[in-house]
PDB file of C-alpha atoms in Angstrom:
ATOM      1  CA  ASP A 238     -36.813 -11.910  62.045  1.00  0.00           C
ATOM      2  CA  GLN A 239     -38.169  -8.136  62.362  1.00  0.00           C
ATOM      3  CA  GLN A 240     -38.662  -7.630  66.091  1.00  0.00           C
ATOM      4  CA  VAL A 241     -40.004  -4.027  65.383  1.00  0.00           C
ATOM      5  CA  LYS A 242     -42.099  -3.358  62.164  1.00  0.00           C
ATOM      6  CA  GLN A 243     -43.257  -0.184  60.903  1.00  0.00           C
ATOM      7  CA  ASN A 244     -45.647  -1.311  58.079  1.00  0.00           C
ATOM      8  CA  SER A 245     -46.095   2.040  56.229  1.00  0.00           C
ATOM      9  CA  PRO A 246     -43.350   2.639  54.335  1.00  0.00           C
ATOM     10  CA  SER A 247     -44.460   6.284  53.447  1.00  0.00           C
ATOM     11  CA  LEU A 248     -47.240   9.055  54.732  1.00  0.00           C
ATOM     12  CA  SER A 249     -48.103  12.180  53.316  1.00  0.00           C
ATOM     13  CA  VAL A 250     -50.019  14.795  55.369  1.00  0.00           C
ATOM     14  CA  GLN A 251     -51.046  18.116  54.756  1.00  0.00           C
ATOM     15  CA  GLU A 252     -49.498  20.998  56.722  1.00  0.00           C
ATOM     16  CA  GLY A 253     -51.302  21.867  60.012  1.00  0.00           C
ATOM     17  CA  ARG A 254     -53.037  18.305  60.150  1.00  0.00           C
ATOM     18  CA  ILE A 255     -52.087  15.401  62.403  1.00  0.00           C
ATOM     19  CA  SER A 256     -49.375  13.001  61.429  1.00  0.00           C
ATOM     20  CA  ILE A 257     -49.709   9.459  63.144  1.00  0.00           C
ATOM     21  CA  LEU A 258     -46.838   7.005  62.688  1.00  0.00           C
ATOM     22  CA  ASN A 259     -47.380   3.494  63.675  1.00  0.00           C
ATOM     23  CA  CYS A 260     -45.075   0.754  65.057  1.00  0.00           C
ATOM     24  CA  ASP A 261     -45.720  -2.699  66.165  1.00  0.00           C
ATOM     25  CA  TYR A 262     -43.266  -5.241  68.000  1.00  0.00           C
ATOM     26  CA  THR A 263     -43.267  -8.716  68.935  1.00  0.00           C
ATOM     27  CA  ASN A 264     -40.837  -9.197  71.882  1.00  0.00           C
ATOM     28  CA  SER A 265     -42.502  -8.755  75.166  1.00  0.00           C
ATOM     29  CA  MET A 266     -39.156  -8.385  76.941  1.00  0.00           C
ATOM     30  CA  PHE A 267     -39.023  -4.833  75.665  1.00  0.00           C
ATOM     31  CA  ASP A 268     -39.538  -2.082  78.196  1.00  0.00           C
ATOM     32  CA  TYR A 269     -38.121   1.147  76.482  1.00  0.00           C
ATOM     33  CA  PHE A 270     -39.328   2.710  73.344  1.00  0.00           C
ATOM     34  CA  LEU A 271     -37.883   5.534  70.993  1.00  0.00           C
ATOM     35  CA  TRP A 272     -38.541   7.465  68.097  1.00  0.00           C
ATOM     36  CA  TYR A 273     -35.840   8.790  66.017  1.00  0.00           C
ATOM     37  CA  LYS A 274     -35.931  11.294  63.045  1.00  0.00           C
ATOM     38  CA  LYS A 275     -33.624  11.007  60.167  1.00  0.00           C
ATOM     39  CA  TYR A 276     -32.803  13.570  57.145  1.00  0.00           C
ATOM     40  CA  PRO A 277     -30.881  12.208  54.292  1.00  0.00           C
ATOM     41  CA  ALA A 278     -26.887  12.030  54.868  1.00  0.00           C
ATOM     42  CA  GLU A 279     -27.201  12.584  58.664  1.00  0.00           C
ATOM     43  CA  GLY A 280     -27.572  10.281  61.533  1.00  0.00           C
ATOM     44  CA  PRO A 281     -30.749   9.403  63.195  1.00  0.00           C
ATOM     45  CA  THR A 282     -31.731  12.005  65.786  1.00  0.00           C
ATOM     46  CA  PHE A 283     -33.878  11.431  69.179  1.00  0.00           C
ATOM     47  CA  LEU A 284     -37.165  12.561  69.198  1.00  0.00           C
ATOM     48  CA  ILE A 285     -39.029  11.140  71.974  1.00  0.00           C
ATOM     49  CA  SER A 286     -39.125   7.941  74.054  1.00  0.00           C
ATOM     50  CA  ILE A 287     -41.272   6.099  76.402  1.00  0.00           C
ATOM     51  CA  SER A 288     -40.942   3.482  79.340  1.00  0.00           C
ATOM     52  CA  SER A 289     -43.377   0.568  79.441  1.00  0.00           C
ATOM     53  CA  ILE A 290     -44.460   1.726  82.845  1.00  0.00           C
ATOM     54  CA  LYS A 291     -46.241   4.613  81.019  1.00  0.00           C
ATOM     55  CA  ASP A 292     -48.839   4.808  78.105  1.00  0.00           C
ATOM     56  CA  LYS A 293     -48.078   8.263  76.995  1.00  0.00           C
ATOM     57  CA  ASN A 294     -45.484  10.911  76.904  1.00  0.00           C
ATOM     58  CA  GLU A 295     -45.714  14.199  75.332  1.00  0.00           C
ATOM     59  CA  ASP A 296     -43.153  16.609  74.488  1.00  0.00           C
ATOM     60  CA  GLY A 297     -44.405  19.638  72.653  1.00  0.00           C
ATOM     61  CA  ARG A 298     -46.114  18.833  69.299  1.00  0.00           C
ATOM     62  CA  PHE A 299     -44.846  15.092  69.834  1.00  0.00           C
ATOM     63  CA  THR A 300     -46.775  12.270  71.653  1.00  0.00           C
ATOM     64  CA  VAL A 301     -46.033   9.019  71.699  1.00  0.00           C
ATOM     65  CA  PHE A 302     -48.572   6.323  72.906  1.00  0.00           C
ATOM     66  CA  LEU A 303     -47.822   2.745  74.079  1.00  0.00           C
ATOM     67  CA  ASN A 304     -50.270  -0.012  74.093  1.00  0.00           C
ATOM     68  CA  LYS A 305     -48.608  -3.039  75.690  1.00  0.00           C
ATOM     69  CA  SER A 306     -51.224  -5.546  75.437  1.00  0.00           C
ATOM     70  CA  ALA A 307     -51.362  -4.802  71.440  1.00  0.00           C
ATOM     71  CA  LYS A 308     -47.639  -4.567  71.413  1.00  0.00           C
ATOM     72  CA  HIS A 309     -48.102  -1.337  69.521  1.00  0.00           C
ATOM     73  CA  LEU A 310     -46.959   2.222  69.692  1.00  0.00           C
ATOM     74  CA  SER A 311     -47.628   5.299  67.679  1.00  0.00           C
ATOM     75  CA  LEU A 312     -46.176   8.932  67.324  1.00  0.00           C
ATOM     76  CA  HIS A 313     -48.580  11.853  66.882  1.00  0.00           C
ATOM     77  CA  ILE A 314     -47.460  14.977  65.385  1.00  0.00           C
ATOM     78  CA  VAL A 315     -49.682  17.960  65.822  1.00  0.00           C
ATOM     79  CA  PRO A 316     -49.668  20.031  63.908  1.00  0.00           C
ATOM     80  CA  SER A 317     -47.333  18.652  61.150  1.00  0.00           C
ATOM     81  CA  GLN A 318     -45.048  21.050  59.671  1.00  0.00           C
ATOM     82  CA  PRO A 319     -43.047  20.966  56.430  1.00  0.00           C
ATOM     83  CA  GLY A 320     -39.812  20.722  58.495  1.00  0.00           C
ATOM     84  CA  ASP A 321     -41.065  17.371  59.964  1.00  0.00           C
ATOM     85  CA  SER A 322     -40.471  15.855  56.536  1.00  0.00           C
ATOM     86  CA  ALA A 323     -38.132  13.060  57.157  1.00  0.00           C
ATOM     87  CA  VAL A 324     -37.683   9.307  57.851  1.00  0.00           C
ATOM     88  CA  TYR A 325     -38.862   8.319  61.398  1.00  0.00           C
ATOM     89  CA  PHE A 326     -37.606   5.074  62.767  1.00  0.00           C
ATOM     90  CA  CYS A 327     -39.363   3.473  66.165  1.00  0.00           C
ATOM     91  CA  ALA A 328     -37.032   1.596  68.259  1.00  0.00           C
ATOM     92  CA  ALA A 329     -37.011  -0.430  71.151  1.00  0.00           C
ATOM     93  CA  SER A 330     -34.790  -2.209  73.671  1.00  0.00           C
ATOM     94  CA  ALA A 331     -35.015  -4.664  76.851  1.00  0.00           C
ATOM     95  CA  GLN A 332     -33.317  -2.548  79.304  1.00  0.00           C
ATOM     96  CA  LYS A 333     -34.267  -4.600  82.221  1.00  0.00           C
ATOM     97  CA  ALA A 334     -33.129  -7.822  80.498  1.00  0.00           C
ATOM     98  CA  GLY A 335     -29.714  -6.243  80.286  1.00  0.00           C
ATOM     99  CA  ALA A 336     -30.103  -5.982  76.444  1.00  0.00           C
ATOM    100  CA  ASN A 337     -28.972  -2.254  75.912  1.00  0.00           C
ATOM    101  CA  ASN A 338     -29.014  -2.527  72.078  1.00  0.00           C
ATOM    102  CA  LEU A 339     -31.803  -0.972  70.199  1.00  0.00           C
ATOM    103  CA  PHE A 340     -33.928  -2.671  67.681  1.00  0.00           C
ATOM    104  CA  PHE A 341     -35.170  -0.696  64.941  1.00  0.00           C
ATOM    105  CA  GLY A 342     -37.992  -0.756  62.592  1.00  0.00           C
ATOM    106  CA  THR A 343     -37.555  -0.141  58.768  1.00  0.00           C
ATOM    107  CA  GLY A 344     -38.634   3.434  58.978  1.00  0.00           C
ATOM    108  CA  THR A 345     -41.644   5.368  57.838  1.00  0.00           C
ATOM    109  CA  ARG A 346     -41.069   8.367  55.392  1.00  0.00           C
ATOM    110  CA  LEU A 347     -43.069  11.477  56.297  1.00  0.00           C
ATOM    111  CA  THR A 348     -43.889  13.936  53.864  1.00  0.00           C
ATOM    112  CA  VAL A 349     -45.745  17.192  55.147  1.00  0.00           C
ATOM    113  CA  ILE A 350     -47.148  18.994  52.094  1.00  0.00           C
ATOM    114  CA  PRO A 351     -47.249  22.964  52.545  1.00  0.00           C
TER     115      PRO A 351
ATOM    116  CA  LYS B 223     -19.861  19.581  73.095  1.00  0.00           C
ATOM    117  CA  ALA B 224     -18.861  17.945  70.015  1.00  0.00           C
ATOM    118  CA  GLY B 225     -20.983  15.009  68.699  1.00  0.00           C
ATOM    119  CA  VAL B 226     -20.251  11.779  67.476  1.00  0.00           C
ATOM    120  CA  THR B 227     -17.778  11.719  64.623  1.00  0.00           C
ATOM    121  CA  GLN B 228     -17.447   9.169  61.947  1.00  0.00           C
ATOM    122  CA  THR B 229     -14.695   9.186  59.485  1.00  0.00           C
ATOM    123  CA  PRO B 230     -14.561   8.778  56.554  1.00  0.00           C
ATOM    124  CA  ARG B 231     -18.056   9.857  55.327  1.00  0.00           C
ATOM    125  CA  TYR B 232     -17.988   8.005  52.110  1.00  0.00           C
ATOM    126  CA  LEU B 233     -15.748   5.149  50.916  1.00  0.00           C
ATOM    127  CA  ILE B 234     -15.788   2.775  47.882  1.00  0.00           C
ATOM    128  CA  LYS B 235     -14.178  -0.450  48.047  1.00  0.00           C
ATOM    129  CA  THR B 236     -13.807  -3.586  45.670  1.00  0.00           C
ATOM    130  CA  ARG B 237     -15.125  -6.858  46.699  1.00  0.00           C
ATOM    131  CA  GLY B 238     -12.826  -8.947  48.665  1.00  0.00           C
ATOM    132  CA  GLN B 239     -11.008  -5.883  50.155  1.00  0.00           C
ATOM    133  CA  GLN B 240     -11.426  -4.850  53.929  1.00  0.00           C
ATOM    134  CA  VAL B 241     -12.291  -1.633  55.346  1.00  0.00           C
ATOM    135  CA  THR B 242     -11.959   0.060  58.700  1.00  0.00           C
ATOM    136  CA  LEU B 243     -14.364   2.581  60.064  1.00  0.00           C
ATOM    137  CA  SER B 244     -13.643   4.888  62.870  1.00  0.00           C
ATOM    138  CA  CYS B 245     -16.085   6.588  65.365  1.00  0.00           C
ATOM    139  CA  SER B 246     -15.063   9.206  67.962  1.00  0.00           C
ATOM    140  CA  PRO B 247     -17.950   9.277  70.628  1.00  0.00           C
ATOM    141  CA  ILE B 248     -19.240  12.361  72.728  1.00  0.00           C
ATOM    142  CA  SER B 249     -16.487  13.203  75.227  1.00  0.00           C
ATOM    143  CA  GLY B 250     -17.410  11.384  78.507  1.00  0.00           C
ATOM    144  CA  HIS B 251     -19.484   8.608  76.844  1.00  0.00           C
ATOM    145  CA  ARG B 252     -17.841   5.125  77.353  1.00  0.00           C
ATOM    146  CA  SER B 253     -20.384   3.088  75.361  1.00  0.00           C
ATOM    147  CA  VAL B 254     -20.261   3.036  71.692  1.00  0.00           C
ATOM    148  CA  SER B 255     -22.615   1.052  69.371  1.00  0.00           C
ATOM    149  CA  TRP B 256     -22.594   0.106  65.552  1.00  0.00           C
ATOM    150  CA  TYR B 257     -25.655  -0.245  63.328  1.00  0.00           C
ATOM    151  CA  GLN B 258     -25.916  -0.888  59.685  1.00  0.00           C
ATOM    152  CA  GLN B 259     -28.786   0.694  57.936  1.00  0.00           C
ATOM    153  CA  THR B 260     -29.794  -1.033  54.391  1.00  0.00           C
ATOM    154  CA  PRO B 261     -32.887   0.037  52.278  1.00  0.00           C
ATOM    155  CA  GLY B 262     -35.739  -2.106  53.509  1.00  0.00           C
ATOM    156  CA  GLN B 263     -33.876  -3.581  56.480  1.00  0.00           C
ATOM    157  CA  GLY B 264     -33.820  -0.455  58.774  1.00  0.00           C
ATOM    158  CA  LEU B 265     -30.995  -0.422  61.377  1.00  0.00           C
ATOM    159  CA  GLN B 266     -29.391  -3.583  62.228  1.00  0.00           C
ATOM    160  CA  PHE B 267     -27.355  -3.813  65.471  1.00  0.00           C
ATOM    161  CA  LEU B 268     -23.855  -4.855  64.907  1.00  0.00           C
ATOM    162  CA  PHE B 269     -22.130  -4.717  68.300  1.00  0.00           C
ATOM    163  CA  GLU B 270     -21.642  -2.537  71.205  1.00  0.00           C
ATOM    164  CA  TYR B 271     -18.318  -1.686  73.051  1.00  0.00           C
ATOM    165  CA  PHE B 272     -18.243  -0.367  76.681  1.00  0.00           C
ATOM    166  CA  SER B 273     -14.959   0.435  78.414  1.00  0.00           C
ATOM    167  CA  GLU B 274     -12.678  -1.370  75.709  1.00  0.00           C
ATOM    168  CA  THR B 275     -14.956  -4.663  75.921  1.00  0.00           C
ATOM    169  CA  GLN B 276     -17.538  -5.995  73.665  1.00  0.00           C
ATOM    170  CA  ARG B 277     -20.769  -5.973  75.512  1.00  0.00           C
ATOM    171  CA  ASN B 278     -23.291  -7.103  73.227  1.00  0.00           C
ATOM    172  CA  LYS B 279     -23.263  -8.659  69.609  1.00  0.00           C
ATOM    173  CA  GLY B 280     -25.676  -8.741  66.856  1.00  0.00           C
ATOM    174  CA  ASN B 281     -26.174 -11.281  64.398  1.00  0.00           C
ATOM    175  CA  PHE B 282     -23.771 -10.765  61.736  1.00  0.00           C
ATOM    176  CA  PRO B 283     -21.040 -13.075  60.479  1.00  0.00           C
ATOM    177  CA  GLY B 284     -17.657 -12.874  61.733  1.00  0.00           C
ATOM    178  CA  ARG B 285     -16.268 -10.754  58.862  1.00  0.00           C
ATOM    179  CA  PHE B 286     -17.494  -8.009  60.971  1.00  0.00           C
ATOM    180  CA  SER B 287     -15.374  -6.998  64.116  1.00  0.00           C
ATOM    181  CA  GLY B 288     -14.689  -4.124  66.171  1.00  0.00           C
ATOM    182  CA  ARG B 289     -12.779  -2.568  69.010  1.00  0.00           C
ATOM    183  CA  GLN B 290     -12.680   0.107  71.424  1.00  0.00           C
ATOM    184  CA  PHE B 291      -9.721   2.203  72.582  1.00  0.00           C
ATOM    185  CA  SER B 292      -9.083   3.596  75.979  1.00  0.00           C
ATOM    186  CA  ASN B 293     -10.119   6.866  74.869  1.00  0.00           C
ATOM    187  CA  SER B 294     -13.438   5.324  73.923  1.00  0.00           C
ATOM    188  CA  ARG B 295     -12.947   5.920  70.176  1.00  0.00           C
ATOM    189  CA  SER B 296     -14.069   2.987  68.183  1.00  0.00           C
ATOM    190  CA  GLU B 297     -13.234   1.164  65.006  1.00  0.00           C
ATOM    191  CA  MET B 298     -15.189  -1.276  63.077  1.00  0.00           C
ATOM    192  CA  ASN B 299     -13.612  -3.761  60.505  1.00  0.00           C
ATOM    193  CA  VAL B 300     -15.289  -5.398  57.433  1.00  0.00           C
ATOM    194  CA  SER B 301     -12.923  -8.216  55.844  1.00  0.00           C
ATOM    195  CA  THR B 302     -13.663  -9.853  52.616  1.00  0.00           C
ATOM    196  CA  LEU B 303     -16.220  -7.152  51.383  1.00  0.00           C
ATOM    197  CA  GLU B 304     -19.082  -8.410  49.491  1.00  0.00           C
ATOM    198  CA  LEU B 305     -21.491  -6.453  47.497  1.00  0.00           C
ATOM    199  CA  GLY B 306     -24.283  -6.946  50.094  1.00  0.00           C
ATOM    200  CA  ASP B 307     -22.067  -4.991  52.637  1.00  0.00           C
ATOM    201  CA  SER B 308     -22.921  -1.703  50.688  1.00  0.00           C
ATOM    202  CA  ALA B 309     -24.505   0.263  53.434  1.00  0.00           C
ATOM    203  CA  LEU B 310     -24.643   3.318  55.801  1.00  0.00           C
ATOM    204  CA  TYR B 311     -23.029   2.447  58.896  1.00  0.00           C
ATOM    205  CA  LEU B 312     -23.651   4.328  61.812  1.00  0.00           C
ATOM    206  CA  CYS B 313     -21.919   4.739  65.173  1.00  0.00           C
ATOM    207  CA  ALA B 314     -23.888   5.777  68.464  1.00  0.00           C
ATOM    208  CA  SER B 315     -22.550   6.826  71.797  1.00  0.00           C
ATOM    209  CA  ARG B 316     -24.059   7.257  75.285  1.00  0.00           C
ATOM    210  CA  GLU B 317     -23.651   7.326  78.757  1.00  0.00           C
ATOM    211  CA  GLY B 318     -26.040   5.549  81.240  1.00  0.00           C
ATOM    212  CA  ASP B 319     -28.667   3.589  80.400  1.00  0.00           C
ATOM    213  CA  TYR B 320     -30.304   5.919  77.676  1.00  0.00           C
ATOM    214  CA  GLY B 321     -29.747   8.482  75.258  1.00  0.00           C
ATOM    215  CA  TYR B 322     -28.227   7.179  72.231  1.00  0.00           C
ATOM    216  CA  THR B 323     -26.716   9.922  69.809  1.00  0.00           C
ATOM    217  CA  PHE B 324     -25.839   8.916  66.415  1.00  0.00           C
ATOM    218  CA  GLY B 325     -23.044  10.021  64.089  1.00  0.00           C
ATOM    219  CA  SER B 326     -23.566  11.053  60.455  1.00  0.00           C
ATOM    220  CA  GLY B 327     -22.701   7.526  59.322  1.00  0.00           C
ATOM    221  CA  THR B 328     -20.095   6.392  56.862  1.00  0.00           C
ATOM    222  CA  ARG B 329     -21.538   5.541  53.284  1.00  0.00           C
ATOM    223  CA  LEU B 330     -19.731   2.343  52.160  1.00  0.00           C
ATOM    224  CA  THR B 331     -20.111   1.277  48.496  1.00  0.00           C
ATOM    225  CA  VAL B 332     -18.593  -2.084  47.499  1.00  0.00           C
ATOM    226  CA  VAL B 333     -17.965  -2.702  43.707  1.00  0.00           C
TER     227      VAL B 333
END
């Protein structure tokens, strides 16, 4: 049972435009959400996170939005750059419930076209 | 500060064999988690060790086991390998509640 879902396996965006990656979750106990970026033959690299007490967190070109009522979060990358081309994983954990492990989505492959 | 180191990077094994993978966490990190990545399944949590004790376990059969040593290094063992065990196995370490850092993984191929 996939508790974190990324329904778009791939996304192509022109350089300079906005990339929006989406993620849905089913477990209402999740209170901490993260985005990881992964290049081939490397481990995932932490990108940005958000706690459930917030609805937005921004770090440079990356912004994560959280809609708790819809159990939905999204990652916005503006402006998109060719170096952003990678697989992006959404992850969630239920910290307050003592479950520290991360539940990952299946990933979205982003291709930024120069 | 050195990152998370996983060895070996690549491994080919035959069905029925067993395999041991190694993970050295970032110095000072006491928590080590293991994940399996397969196409279409994303990353699936295997288990987490903290101060030599298994703190959490995912939904994998008993053929998958692990341990952690006093220096926080961790090993993962898979016995009686099956073709479906072919995957990228990732280790992550952290200290505190947040901030997982992943290693580059071990690519296991079972033939």
